[in-house]
Amino acid sequence: MDIEILNRSLFESKTPLLALPVIENQEYGELNEVNDKLSNVIKELIKDKEFDPKPNQLYLLNTLGNLPHKKVLLVGLGKEEELTLEKIRQAYGSCSKFVNSLKLKHYSTILLKSKRFKPEEITQALVEGSRLGSYQFTKFRTKDKDQLTKINLLSIITSNKEISNSIKKAIILTDSVFLVRDLVNNPSSLKTPTYIGELSKKIAKELGLKCTLLNKAQIEKLKMGGLLGVSKGSSQPPLFVILEYRPNKKAKTIALVGKGITFDSGGINLKPWDGMKDMKEDMAGAATVLAILRTAAMLRLNINLIGLMPLTENMPGGGAMKPGDILTTYSGKNIEMLHSDAEGRLILSDALSFAEKNFKPDKIIDLATLTGACIIALGTQAAGLMSKNKELVKEILKASEETGERVWELPLYDEFKKDVESSIADVKNIGNPKGYAGAITAASFLSEFVEKTPWAHLDIAGTAFAEEPGPCTALGGTGFGVRLLTQFLLNESK
Ligand code: BES
Ligand code: MN
Ligand code: ZN
């Protein structure tokens, strides 16, 4: 979906559909370039309770006043004093979905004016929302392909010349989100570790990133027993991808680690069918890391970034690891492997200590679809955030507020360490036997593999994959975390 700026008045531009943002109680003509006549028509509709200008409310009209546009869509945004950028994103997300359902390929809108936000901020939010809402995964549709026509153009009607950078930024960000959505939505038998490795290489080459692929032999040599253990039951070889973006020696270095289980069957502790059906999503963390490196490079952020993606399937083949096995990790610590479905923490243990030892980053953040327990605790509207570092928590919460990608902190108390103590090794890969605080005991396990670097863990099990569509998301992969952590990095680079 392309975005263009139309430097013409509302009355001189003719598009198939005009989306008009409506703020409650706003003297419409005053703030926006809509004349009194139109303003009165809208007021009338509101007065007659035909249209309620609350957030996410839409109202379709076949032309309005003397506008030349074939259709006019009123887009509710609520009260000015309660306006947020997230409301703008969601309104335009809903708007794109509606335009898609009308099978229109082009719509226009005016650039909303508000006293609370700069035109640049409003532009970024509206472009993000409209593009995110328009996403559809149609690759495998043959039947009704032409029914699924996608919007290919949004025209922003404005005389403001300062907004083109915001448009570019929003396009880069949303394209990165689409990269994650596409990867998550693709079937596991296609997106093997090898496939994701090749794709990473391709993207890295285009952007001038350094990309190192460690194959099975190299993983063995490095003694990454966690990653190797998980891969044993699969016919696909594991892969460890390292991406590096280093624009400035003097800048901070952040390491991002993403869980890359390209299919999680549970292994020998096989999942039941309903627990397994969406497990192609279990590489969302790794895809998000790849997408964030892409974004950072394209936005030329002034910060050094290391992206680490341990990639493997978790399968129950004849060679699979068995409950009771001992895995010696990259750190040297031994894990008593008691449940093969708690595999994410095994591959992350290697990646986290590898990040700390080899790159000495200032901060480490990992993203992982790690536990069903996190979904029980928080549902699907927020990712779990666990960290011992208060400052890092604050910084991530700030980026969350700014991007509308919600996170909620869960307490990583020291007391949880005893839940992952093993009687025969250093740690065990299951937590409390009653299943208490499963998201936190998983994080507590991970904390054993970060010695001194400020580190935060994001459990995205509930947010990476949508079972029902939202204003800015479709069924399937959401791309959660790309905008959140890019904003975090942007704040860090200042
Ligand atoms: N990949 C799953 C977690 C998950 C569940 C992600 C649902 C997305 C949606 C993870 O590997 C897993 O299986 N975790 C187990 C851990 C348990 C065996 C200690 C779980 O949550 O049940
Ligand atoms: Mn699992
Ligand atoms: Zn998993």
Short mmCIF file of C-alpha atoms and ligand atoms in Angstrom, two decimals:
data_model
loop_
_atom_site.label_atom_id
_atom_site.label_comp_id
_atom_site.label_asym_id
_atom_site.label_seq_id
_atom_site.Cartn_x
_atom_site.Cartn_y
_atom_site.Cartn_z
CA MET A 1 0.00 0.00 0.00
CA ASP A 2 1.52 3.25 -1.17
CA ILE A 3 1.01 6.60 0.47
CA GLU A 4 0.90 9.87 -1.44
CA ILE A 5 0.50 13.47 -0.37
CA LEU A 6 -2.22 15.32 -2.29
CA ASN A 7 -1.54 19.01 -2.06
CA ARG A 8 -5.02 20.01 -3.18
CA SER A 9 -8.17 21.07 -1.43
CA LEU A 10 -10.86 18.59 -0.51
CA PHE A 11 -13.02 19.99 -3.23
CA GLU A 12 -10.45 19.69 -5.98
CA SER A 13 -9.49 16.11 -5.23
CA LYS A 14 -11.67 13.27 -6.36
CA THR A 15 -11.14 9.82 -4.87
CA PRO A 16 -13.37 6.71 -4.63
CA LEU A 17 -13.67 7.19 -0.88
CA LEU A 18 -12.77 9.97 1.50
CA ALA A 19 -12.21 9.06 5.13
CA LEU A 20 -13.07 12.06 7.32
CA PRO A 21 -11.77 11.90 10.88
CA VAL A 22 -14.38 13.25 13.27
CA ILE A 23 -13.64 14.49 16.76
CA GLU A 24 -16.50 14.78 19.22
CA ASN A 25 -17.79 18.32 19.82
CA GLN A 26 -15.24 19.74 17.47
CA GLU A 27 -16.11 22.80 15.46
CA TYR A 28 -15.17 20.86 12.38
CA GLY A 29 -14.65 23.76 10.05
CA GLU A 30 -12.34 25.55 12.43
CA LEU A 31 -9.63 22.96 12.77
CA ASN A 32 -9.86 21.23 9.45
CA GLU A 33 -10.39 22.46 5.94
CA VAL A 34 -14.01 21.46 5.87
CA ASN A 35 -16.43 24.31 5.35
CA ASP A 36 -19.36 25.22 7.58
CA LYS A 37 -21.86 23.51 5.36
CA LEU A 38 -20.16 20.11 5.70
CA SER A 39 -19.53 20.72 9.33
CA ASN A 40 -23.24 21.30 9.84
CA VAL A 41 -24.18 18.12 7.99
CA ILE A 42 -21.88 16.12 10.24
CA LYS A 43 -23.24 17.85 13.36
CA GLU A 44 -26.74 17.04 12.22
CA LEU A 45 -25.87 13.34 11.79
CA ILE A 46 -24.44 13.30 15.28
CA LYS A 47 -27.44 15.11 16.72
CA ASP A 48 -29.84 12.68 15.08
CA LYS A 49 -27.79 9.82 16.56
CA GLU A 50 -27.14 8.51 13.06
CA PHE A 51 -23.43 8.61 13.76
CA ASP A 52 -21.64 8.44 17.09
CA PRO A 53 -18.11 9.86 16.74
CA LYS A 54 -16.62 7.50 19.34
CA PRO A 55 -13.34 5.70 18.67
CA ASN A 56 -13.64 2.89 16.11
CA GLN A 57 -17.10 4.02 14.97
CA LEU A 58 -17.51 4.30 11.21
CA TYR A 59 -20.35 5.73 9.15
CA LEU A 60 -20.59 5.48 5.39
CA LEU A 61 -22.27 8.14 3.29
CA ASN A 62 -22.81 8.32 -0.41
CA THR A 63 -21.23 11.73 -0.81
CA LEU A 64 -21.48 14.55 1.66
CA GLY A 65 -22.45 18.12 0.85
CA ASN A 66 -20.68 19.23 -2.28
CA LEU A 67 -17.66 16.95 -1.96
CA PRO A 68 -16.60 15.34 -5.25
CA HIS A 69 -15.68 12.00 -3.63
CA LYS A 70 -17.95 9.08 -4.50
CA LYS A 71 -18.23 7.94 -0.91
CA VAL A 72 -17.45 9.55 2.42
CA LEU A 73 -16.57 7.53 5.49
CA LEU A 74 -16.89 9.30 8.82
CA VAL A 75 -14.26 7.99 11.21
CA GLY A 76 -14.94 8.53 14.91
CA LEU A 77 -12.06 9.51 17.16
CA GLY A 78 -13.80 10.52 20.40
CA LYS A 79 -13.03 13.63 22.40
CA GLU A 80 -10.07 15.85 21.59
CA GLU A 81 -8.86 15.85 25.21
CA GLU A 82 -8.85 12.05 25.20
CA LEU A 83 -7.18 11.65 21.81
CA THR A 84 -4.16 9.34 21.67
CA LEU A 85 -1.95 8.23 18.82
CA GLU A 86 -3.16 4.68 19.41
CA LYS A 87 -6.76 5.82 18.83
CA ILE A 88 -5.64 7.30 15.51
CA ARG A 89 -3.87 4.05 14.58
CA GLN A 90 -6.90 1.96 15.45
CA ALA A 91 -9.36 4.29 13.71
CA TYR A 92 -7.37 4.10 10.47
CA GLY A 93 -6.85 0.35 10.92
CA SER A 94 -10.64 -0.10 11.06
CA CYS A 95 -10.97 2.29 8.19
CA SER A 96 -8.66 0.24 5.93
CA LYS A 97 -10.50 -2.96 6.86
CA PHE A 98 -13.78 -1.33 5.90
CA VAL A 99 -12.39 -0.02 2.61
CA ASN A 100 -11.01 -3.51 1.91
CA SER A 101 -14.47 -4.97 2.51
CA LEU A 102 -15.89 -2.53 -0.06
CA LYS A 103 -13.27 -3.88 -2.48
CA LEU A 104 -11.91 -0.42 -3.13
CA LYS A 105 -8.23 -0.08 -3.93
CA HIS A 106 -7.80 3.58 -3.19
CA TYR A 107 -8.96 5.97 -0.53
CA SER A 108 -8.05 9.39 0.71
CA THR A 109 -8.15 11.22 3.99
CA ILE A 110 -7.38 14.65 5.34
CA LEU A 111 -4.60 15.15 7.83
CA LEU A 112 -6.36 15.52 11.16
CA LYS A 113 -5.40 18.59 13.15
CA SER A 114 -5.11 18.41 16.89
CA LYS A 115 -3.66 20.69 19.54
CA ARG A 116 -2.26 17.66 21.32
CA PHE A 117 -0.03 16.16 18.64
CA LYS A 118 2.31 17.40 15.95
CA PRO A 119 1.30 16.80 12.32
CA GLU A 120 4.34 14.50 12.04
CA GLU A 121 3.11 12.31 14.90
CA ILE A 122 -0.43 12.19 13.54
CA THR A 123 0.87 11.28 10.10
CA GLN A 124 2.99 8.43 11.43
CA ALA A 125 0.08 7.03 13.44
CA LEU A 126 -2.39 7.29 10.58
CA VAL A 127 -0.06 5.67 8.07
CA GLU A 128 0.85 2.91 10.54
CA GLY A 129 -2.80 2.24 11.33
CA SER A 130 -4.05 2.27 7.77
CA ARG A 131 -1.26 0.02 6.54
CA LEU A 132 -1.42 -2.41 9.48
CA GLY A 133 -5.20 -2.72 9.12
CA SER A 134 -4.98 -3.44 5.40
CA TYR A 135 -2.74 -6.50 5.79
CA GLN A 136 -3.99 -9.83 4.46
CA PHE A 137 -2.10 -13.10 4.05
CA THR A 138 -3.36 -14.27 0.67
CA LYS A 139 -0.40 -16.27 -0.59
CA PHE A 140 -2.19 -19.62 -0.51
CA ARG A 141 -5.62 -18.45 -1.67
CA THR A 142 -6.56 -19.38 -5.19
CA LYS A 143 -10.36 -19.50 -5.03
CA ASP A 144 -11.48 -16.01 -4.13
CA LYS A 145 -8.24 -14.21 -4.79
CA ASP A 146 -9.84 -11.35 -6.69
CA GLN A 147 -12.33 -10.88 -3.85
CA LEU A 148 -9.43 -10.14 -1.58
CA THR A 149 -8.33 -7.04 -3.43
CA LYS A 150 -6.03 -5.01 -1.28
CA ILE A 151 -5.92 -1.25 -1.03
CA ASN A 152 -2.91 -0.08 -2.98
CA LEU A 153 -3.05 3.66 -2.37
CA LEU A 154 -3.88 6.09 0.39
CA SER A 155 -3.84 9.79 -0.46
CA ILE A 156 -3.33 12.22 2.39
CA ILE A 157 -4.89 15.53 1.47
CA THR A 158 -2.79 18.28 3.03
CA SER A 159 -0.65 21.29 2.22
CA ASN A 160 1.79 20.35 4.99
CA LYS A 161 5.21 19.66 3.47
CA GLU A 162 6.89 18.45 6.66
CA ILE A 163 5.25 15.06 6.86
CA SER A 164 7.08 13.09 4.19
CA ASN A 165 9.68 11.76 6.66
CA SER A 166 6.95 10.49 8.97
CA ILE A 167 5.37 8.68 6.04
CA LYS A 168 8.70 7.05 5.14
CA LYS A 169 9.28 6.00 8.74
CA ALA A 170 5.81 4.50 9.06
CA ILE A 171 6.26 2.58 5.81
CA ILE A 172 9.59 1.12 6.96
CA LEU A 173 8.12 0.12 10.32
CA THR A 174 4.97 -1.46 8.91
CA ASP A 175 6.87 -3.31 6.17
CA SER A 176 8.97 -4.81 8.96
CA VAL A 177 5.80 -5.80 10.81
CA PHE A 178 4.58 -7.46 7.59
CA LEU A 179 7.87 -9.35 7.31
CA VAL A 180 7.17 -10.90 10.73
CA ARG A 181 3.49 -11.55 9.94
CA ASP A 182 4.37 -13.28 6.67
CA LEU A 183 7.04 -15.41 8.31
CA VAL A 184 4.78 -16.41 11.19
CA ASN A 185 1.87 -17.18 8.83
CA ASN A 186 3.93 -19.34 6.50
CA PRO A 187 3.79 -23.07 7.20
CA SER A 188 6.55 -24.67 9.24
CA SER A 189 7.55 -27.09 6.51
CA LEU A 190 8.51 -24.09 4.39
CA LYS A 191 10.14 -21.81 6.96
CA THR A 192 12.71 -24.25 8.25
CA PRO A 193 15.80 -22.98 10.11
CA THR A 194 17.67 -23.17 6.78
CA TYR A 195 15.01 -21.04 5.04
CA ILE A 196 15.05 -18.38 7.75
CA GLY A 197 18.85 -18.39 7.66
CA GLU A 198 18.89 -17.78 3.89
CA LEU A 199 16.30 -15.04 4.21
CA SER A 200 18.35 -13.36 6.96
CA LYS A 201 21.40 -13.48 4.72
CA LYS A 202 19.48 -11.90 1.88
CA ILE A 203 18.06 -9.09 4.00
CA ALA A 204 21.45 -8.49 5.63
CA LYS A 205 23.13 -8.22 2.24
CA GLU A 206 20.60 -5.68 0.99
CA LEU A 207 21.11 -3.50 4.04
CA GLY A 208 24.83 -3.93 4.61
CA LEU A 209 24.44 -5.86 7.86
CA LYS A 210 26.92 -8.49 8.93
CA CYS A 211 25.31 -11.91 8.98
CA THR A 212 26.93 -15.06 10.34
CA LEU A 213 25.26 -18.45 10.11
CA LEU A 214 26.52 -21.10 12.51
CA ASN A 215 25.66 -24.56 11.21
CA LYS A 216 25.18 -27.74 13.19
CA ALA A 217 28.89 -28.61 13.25
CA GLN A 218 29.75 -25.14 14.53
CA ILE A 219 26.96 -25.26 17.11
CA GLU A 220 28.40 -28.58 18.30
CA LYS A 221 31.88 -27.11 18.48
CA LEU A 222 30.59 -24.21 20.57
CA LYS A 223 28.90 -26.73 22.88
CA MET A 224 25.45 -25.17 22.64
CA GLY A 225 23.83 -28.16 24.28
CA GLY A 226 20.42 -26.53 24.67
CA LEU A 227 19.95 -25.80 20.99
CA LEU A 228 21.46 -29.14 20.02
CA GLY A 229 19.30 -31.06 22.47
CA VAL A 230 16.09 -29.59 21.12
CA SER A 231 17.12 -30.22 17.50
CA LYS A 232 17.85 -33.91 18.06
CA GLY A 233 14.30 -35.09 17.36
CA SER A 234 14.09 -33.30 14.02
CA SER A 235 15.26 -34.14 10.51
CA GLN A 236 15.99 -30.43 9.98
CA PRO A 237 19.41 -29.20 11.12
CA PRO A 238 19.49 -26.33 13.64
CA LEU A 239 20.99 -22.97 12.80
CA PHE A 240 22.27 -20.07 14.87
CA VAL A 241 21.99 -16.72 13.09
CA ILE A 242 23.97 -13.66 14.17
CA LEU A 243 23.11 -10.29 12.68
CA GLU A 244 25.19 -7.21 13.39
CA TYR A 245 24.42 -3.56 12.74
CA ARG A 246 27.31 -1.36 13.84
CA PRO A 247 27.01 2.24 12.68
CA ASN A 248 29.14 3.81 15.42
CA LYS A 249 31.86 2.40 17.66
CA LYS A 250 31.12 4.95 20.36
CA ALA A 251 27.41 4.23 20.57
CA LYS A 252 25.79 1.77 22.98
CA THR A 253 25.41 -1.88 22.02
CA ILE A 254 22.13 -3.71 22.51
CA ALA A 255 21.70 -7.43 21.96
CA LEU A 256 18.32 -8.80 20.92
CA VAL A 257 17.62 -12.50 21.24
CA GLY A 258 14.60 -14.20 19.64
CA LYS A 259 13.17 -17.67 20.18
CA GLY A 260 13.21 -19.44 16.84
CA ILE A 261 11.33 -22.74 17.15
CA THR A 262 10.05 -23.16 13.60
CA PHE A 263 7.61 -25.80 14.84
CA ASP A 264 6.89 -26.83 18.41
CA SER A 265 5.31 -30.28 18.52
CA GLY A 266 6.31 -30.56 22.18
CA GLY A 267 8.91 -33.21 21.36
CA ILE A 268 8.64 -36.53 23.22
CA ASN A 269 6.21 -34.76 25.57
CA LEU A 270 3.99 -34.33 22.55
CA LYS A 271 1.32 -31.63 22.63
CA PRO A 272 -2.36 -32.48 22.13
CA TRP A 273 -3.79 -31.35 18.78
CA ASP A 274 -5.31 -28.08 19.93
CA GLY A 275 -2.11 -27.09 21.69
CA MET A 276 -0.11 -27.88 18.55
CA LYS A 277 -2.20 -26.46 15.72
CA ASP A 278 -0.76 -22.93 15.86
CA MET A 279 2.79 -23.89 16.79
CA LYS A 280 4.20 -22.56 13.53
CA GLU A 281 4.07 -19.28 15.47
CA ASP A 282 6.86 -20.37 17.83
CA MET A 283 9.53 -18.56 15.80
CA ALA A 284 7.87 -15.16 16.17
CA GLY A 285 10.59 -13.93 18.53
CA ALA A 286 13.35 -14.68 16.02
CA ALA A 287 11.38 -13.12 13.14
CA THR A 288 10.87 -10.01 15.25
CA VAL A 289 14.59 -9.72 15.92
CA LEU A 290 15.30 -9.96 12.19
CA ALA A 291 12.66 -7.31 11.47
CA ILE A 292 14.01 -4.94 14.14
CA LEU A 293 17.52 -5.15 12.67
CA ARG A 294 16.05 -4.39 9.26
CA THR A 295 14.20 -1.39 10.66
CA ALA A 296 17.17 -0.05 12.63
CA ALA A 297 19.40 -0.22 9.57
CA MET A 298 16.84 1.43 7.31
CA LEU A 299 16.18 4.20 9.82
CA ARG A 300 19.94 4.51 10.38
CA LEU A 301 19.59 4.45 14.15
CA ASN A 302 22.69 5.54 15.99
CA ILE A 303 23.06 2.42 18.10
CA ASN A 304 24.94 -0.85 17.71
CA LEU A 305 22.72 -3.85 17.48
CA ILE A 306 23.33 -7.57 17.69
CA GLY A 307 20.51 -9.90 16.70
CA LEU A 308 20.69 -13.52 17.76
CA MET A 309 18.34 -16.19 16.45
CA PRO A 310 18.67 -19.78 17.66
CA LEU A 311 16.61 -21.76 15.14
CA THR A 312 15.36 -25.34 15.29
CA GLU A 313 12.27 -27.52 15.15
CA ASN A 314 11.09 -29.28 18.32
CA MET A 315 10.10 -32.74 17.08
CA PRO A 316 9.67 -36.22 18.61
CA GLY A 317 11.91 -38.16 16.17
CA GLY A 318 13.76 -41.32 17.20
CA GLY A 319 16.85 -39.34 18.11
CA ALA A 320 14.91 -36.89 20.30
CA MET A 321 16.14 -35.83 23.72
CA LYS A 322 14.42 -37.69 26.53
CA PRO A 323 13.04 -36.48 29.84
CA GLY A 324 15.82 -36.96 32.37
CA ASP A 325 18.58 -36.09 29.90
CA ILE A 326 21.33 -33.69 30.96
CA LEU A 327 22.18 -30.87 28.54
CA THR A 328 25.46 -29.01 28.89
CA THR A 329 24.94 -25.45 27.67
CA TYR A 330 27.28 -22.90 26.11
CA SER A 331 27.71 -21.32 29.55
CA GLY A 332 28.97 -24.61 30.96
CA LYS A 333 25.93 -24.98 33.21
CA ASN A 334 24.06 -28.29 33.14
CA ILE A 335 20.33 -28.49 32.65
CA GLU A 336 18.23 -31.40 33.82
CA MET A 337 15.78 -31.66 30.92
CA LEU A 338 12.52 -32.95 32.42
CA HIS A 339 9.96 -31.75 29.85
CA SER A 340 10.71 -31.54 26.14
CA ASP A 341 7.88 -29.04 25.62
CA ALA A 342 9.72 -26.48 27.74
CA GLU A 343 12.19 -26.17 24.85
CA GLY A 344 12.25 -22.40 24.36
CA ARG A 345 14.25 -21.78 27.51
CA LEU A 346 16.77 -24.43 26.40
CA ILE A 347 17.68 -22.71 23.15
CA LEU A 348 17.55 -19.27 24.79
CA SER A 349 19.98 -20.34 27.51
CA ASP A 350 22.70 -20.80 24.88
CA ALA A 351 21.81 -17.62 23.00
CA LEU A 352 21.72 -15.41 26.11
CA SER A 353 25.09 -16.49 27.44
CA PHE A 354 26.54 -16.36 23.92
CA ALA A 355 25.33 -12.76 23.63
CA GLU A 356 26.81 -11.73 26.95
CA LYS A 357 30.19 -13.44 26.53
CA ASN A 358 30.92 -12.57 22.90
CA PHE A 359 29.44 -9.12 22.43
CA LYS A 360 29.54 -7.58 25.92
CA PRO A 361 26.37 -5.59 25.17
CA ASP A 362 25.12 -2.79 27.41
CA LYS A 363 21.69 -4.38 27.52
CA ILE A 364 20.06 -7.62 26.42
CA ILE A 365 16.39 -8.07 25.56
CA ASP A 366 14.87 -11.36 24.51
CA LEU A 367 11.53 -11.99 22.83
CA ALA A 368 9.94 -15.41 23.05
CA THR A 369 6.60 -17.15 22.66
CA LEU A 370 7.70 -18.88 25.82
CA THR A 371 4.79 -19.99 27.98
CA GLY A 372 1.10 -20.79 27.87
CA ALA A 373 1.14 -19.56 31.47
CA CYS A 374 1.77 -16.02 30.26
CA ILE A 375 -1.44 -16.20 28.22
CA ILE A 376 -3.31 -17.46 31.29
CA ALA A 377 -1.90 -14.56 33.32
CA LEU A 378 -2.26 -11.69 30.86
CA GLY A 379 -4.38 -12.83 27.94
CA THR A 380 -3.67 -11.54 24.47
CA GLN A 381 -3.60 -7.77 24.94
CA ALA A 382 -0.24 -7.47 26.68
CA ALA A 383 3.12 -9.20 26.61
CA GLY A 384 4.74 -10.22 29.89
CA LEU A 385 7.78 -8.17 30.85
CA MET A 386 10.21 -9.62 33.35
CA SER A 387 13.44 -8.02 34.46
CA LYS A 388 15.49 -7.28 37.55
CA ASN A 389 16.57 -3.96 36.09
CA LYS A 390 14.12 -1.20 37.05
CA GLU A 391 15.58 1.29 34.59
CA LEU A 392 15.27 -1.09 31.66
CA VAL A 393 11.68 -1.87 32.68
CA LYS A 394 10.89 1.84 32.71
CA GLU A 395 12.42 2.35 29.27
CA ILE A 396 10.44 -0.53 27.77
CA LEU A 397 7.22 0.70 29.40
CA LYS A 398 7.83 4.14 27.92
CA ALA A 399 8.24 2.68 24.41
CA SER A 400 5.11 0.64 25.03
CA GLU A 401 3.13 3.76 25.90
CA GLU A 402 4.43 5.49 22.77
CA THR A 403 3.67 2.68 20.35
CA GLY A 404 0.47 1.20 21.81
CA GLU A 405 2.14 -2.23 21.94
CA ARG A 406 1.23 -3.19 25.46
CA VAL A 407 3.47 -4.88 27.98
CA TRP A 408 2.79 -5.66 31.63
CA GLU A 409 5.42 -6.32 34.22
CA LEU A 410 5.42 -9.60 36.15
CA PRO A 411 7.61 -9.81 39.27
CA LEU A 412 10.86 -11.71 38.89
CA TYR A 413 11.46 -12.30 42.61
CA ASP A 414 14.60 -14.17 43.71
CA GLU A 415 12.34 -16.65 45.50
CA PHE A 416 11.34 -18.11 42.12
CA LYS A 417 14.87 -19.44 41.64
CA LYS A 418 14.18 -22.37 43.92
CA ASP A 419 11.43 -23.52 41.56
CA VAL A 420 14.00 -24.26 38.87
CA GLU A 421 16.61 -25.85 41.13
CA SER A 422 17.57 -29.36 40.07
CA SER A 423 18.46 -32.16 42.46
CA ILE A 424 21.17 -33.51 40.17
CA ALA A 425 22.19 -30.61 37.86
CA ASP A 426 22.41 -26.80 38.01
CA VAL A 427 18.84 -26.09 36.87
CA LYS A 428 15.82 -28.00 35.63
CA ASN A 429 13.63 -26.89 32.74
CA ILE A 430 10.29 -27.05 34.53
CA GLY A 431 9.07 -24.82 37.35
CA ASN A 432 6.68 -25.26 40.23
CA PRO A 433 4.99 -28.72 40.17
CA LYS A 434 1.57 -27.11 40.66
CA GLY A 435 2.19 -24.90 37.65
CA TYR A 436 2.25 -21.72 39.75
CA ALA A 437 3.63 -18.62 37.99
CA GLY A 438 4.81 -20.55 34.94
CA ALA A 439 5.74 -17.42 32.98
CA ILE A 440 7.92 -16.19 35.84
CA THR A 441 9.64 -19.48 36.60
CA ALA A 442 10.56 -19.69 32.90
CA ALA A 443 12.11 -16.22 33.17
CA SER A 444 13.81 -17.26 36.39
CA PHE A 445 15.38 -20.16 34.50
CA LEU A 446 16.62 -17.75 31.80
CA SER A 447 18.10 -15.44 34.43
CA GLU A 448 20.58 -18.21 35.27
CA PHE A 449 22.21 -17.56 31.90
CA VAL A 450 22.75 -13.80 32.14
CA GLU A 451 25.48 -12.97 34.63
CA LYS A 452 25.73 -9.22 34.92
CA THR A 453 24.24 -7.45 31.89
CA PRO A 454 20.97 -5.52 32.35
CA TRP A 455 18.48 -7.90 30.78
CA ALA A 456 14.74 -7.98 30.10
CA HIS A 457 12.58 -10.84 28.92
CA LEU A 458 9.40 -10.34 26.89
CA ASP A 459 7.02 -13.30 26.82
CA ILE A 460 5.03 -12.73 23.62
CA ALA A 461 3.10 -16.04 23.67
CA GLY A 462 -0.22 -14.17 23.94
CA THR A 463 0.52 -11.26 21.62
CA ALA A 464 2.41 -12.78 18.67
CA PHE A 465 -0.51 -14.61 17.10
CA ALA A 466 -4.10 -13.38 16.93
CA GLU A 467 -7.01 -15.80 17.14
CA GLU A 468 -9.38 -12.98 16.29
CA PRO A 469 -8.68 -9.87 14.24
CA GLY A 470 -8.30 -6.44 15.84
CA PRO A 471 -8.40 -2.97 14.26
CA CYS A 472 -4.74 -3.19 13.22
CA THR A 473 -4.28 -6.96 13.11
CA ALA A 474 -5.58 -9.88 11.06
CA LEU A 475 -5.89 -13.51 12.12
CA GLY A 476 -2.46 -15.05 12.61
CA GLY A 477 0.90 -13.34 13.06
CA THR A 478 0.69 -9.83 14.51
CA GLY A 479 4.29 -8.63 14.29
CA PHE A 480 4.06 -7.57 17.94
CA GLY A 481 7.31 -6.12 19.27
CA VAL A 482 8.74 -4.59 16.10
CA ARG A 483 7.33 -1.13 16.74
CA LEU A 484 7.80 -1.45 20.52
CA LEU A 485 11.49 -2.27 20.44
CA THR A 486 12.32 0.00 17.51
CA GLN A 487 10.89 2.85 19.60
CA PHE A 488 12.93 1.63 22.57
CA LEU A 489 16.08 1.70 20.41
CA LEU A 490 15.20 5.11 19.04
CA ASN A 491 14.92 6.44 22.60
CA GLU A 492 18.20 4.73 23.52
CA SER A 493 20.03 6.24 20.58
CA LYS A 494 19.24 9.82 21.61
N1 BES B 1 5.71 -22.53 22.60
C1 BES B 1 5.14 -22.93 23.83
C2 BES B 1 4.37 -21.79 24.53
C3 BES B 1 3.17 -21.25 23.80
C4 BES B 1 1.91 -21.75 24.07
C5 BES B 1 3.30 -20.24 22.87
C6 BES B 1 0.81 -21.24 23.39
C7 BES B 1 2.20 -19.74 22.20
C8 BES B 1 0.94 -20.24 22.46
C9 BES B 1 6.22 -23.42 24.79
O1 BES B 1 7.32 -24.01 24.19
C10 BES B 1 5.61 -24.44 25.69
O2 BES B 1 5.20 -25.43 25.19
N2 BES B 1 5.57 -24.15 26.98
C11 BES B 1 5.01 -25.04 27.94
C12 BES B 1 5.95 -25.08 29.13
C13 BES B 1 5.64 -26.16 30.13
C14 BES B 1 5.85 -27.53 29.53
C15 BES B 1 6.55 -25.98 31.34
C16 BES B 1 3.65 -24.51 28.34
O3 BES B 1 3.47 -23.30 28.41
O4 BES B 1 2.74 -25.32 28.51
MN MN B 2 7.03 -26.08 23.84
ZN ZN B 3 7.71 -23.46 22.27
#
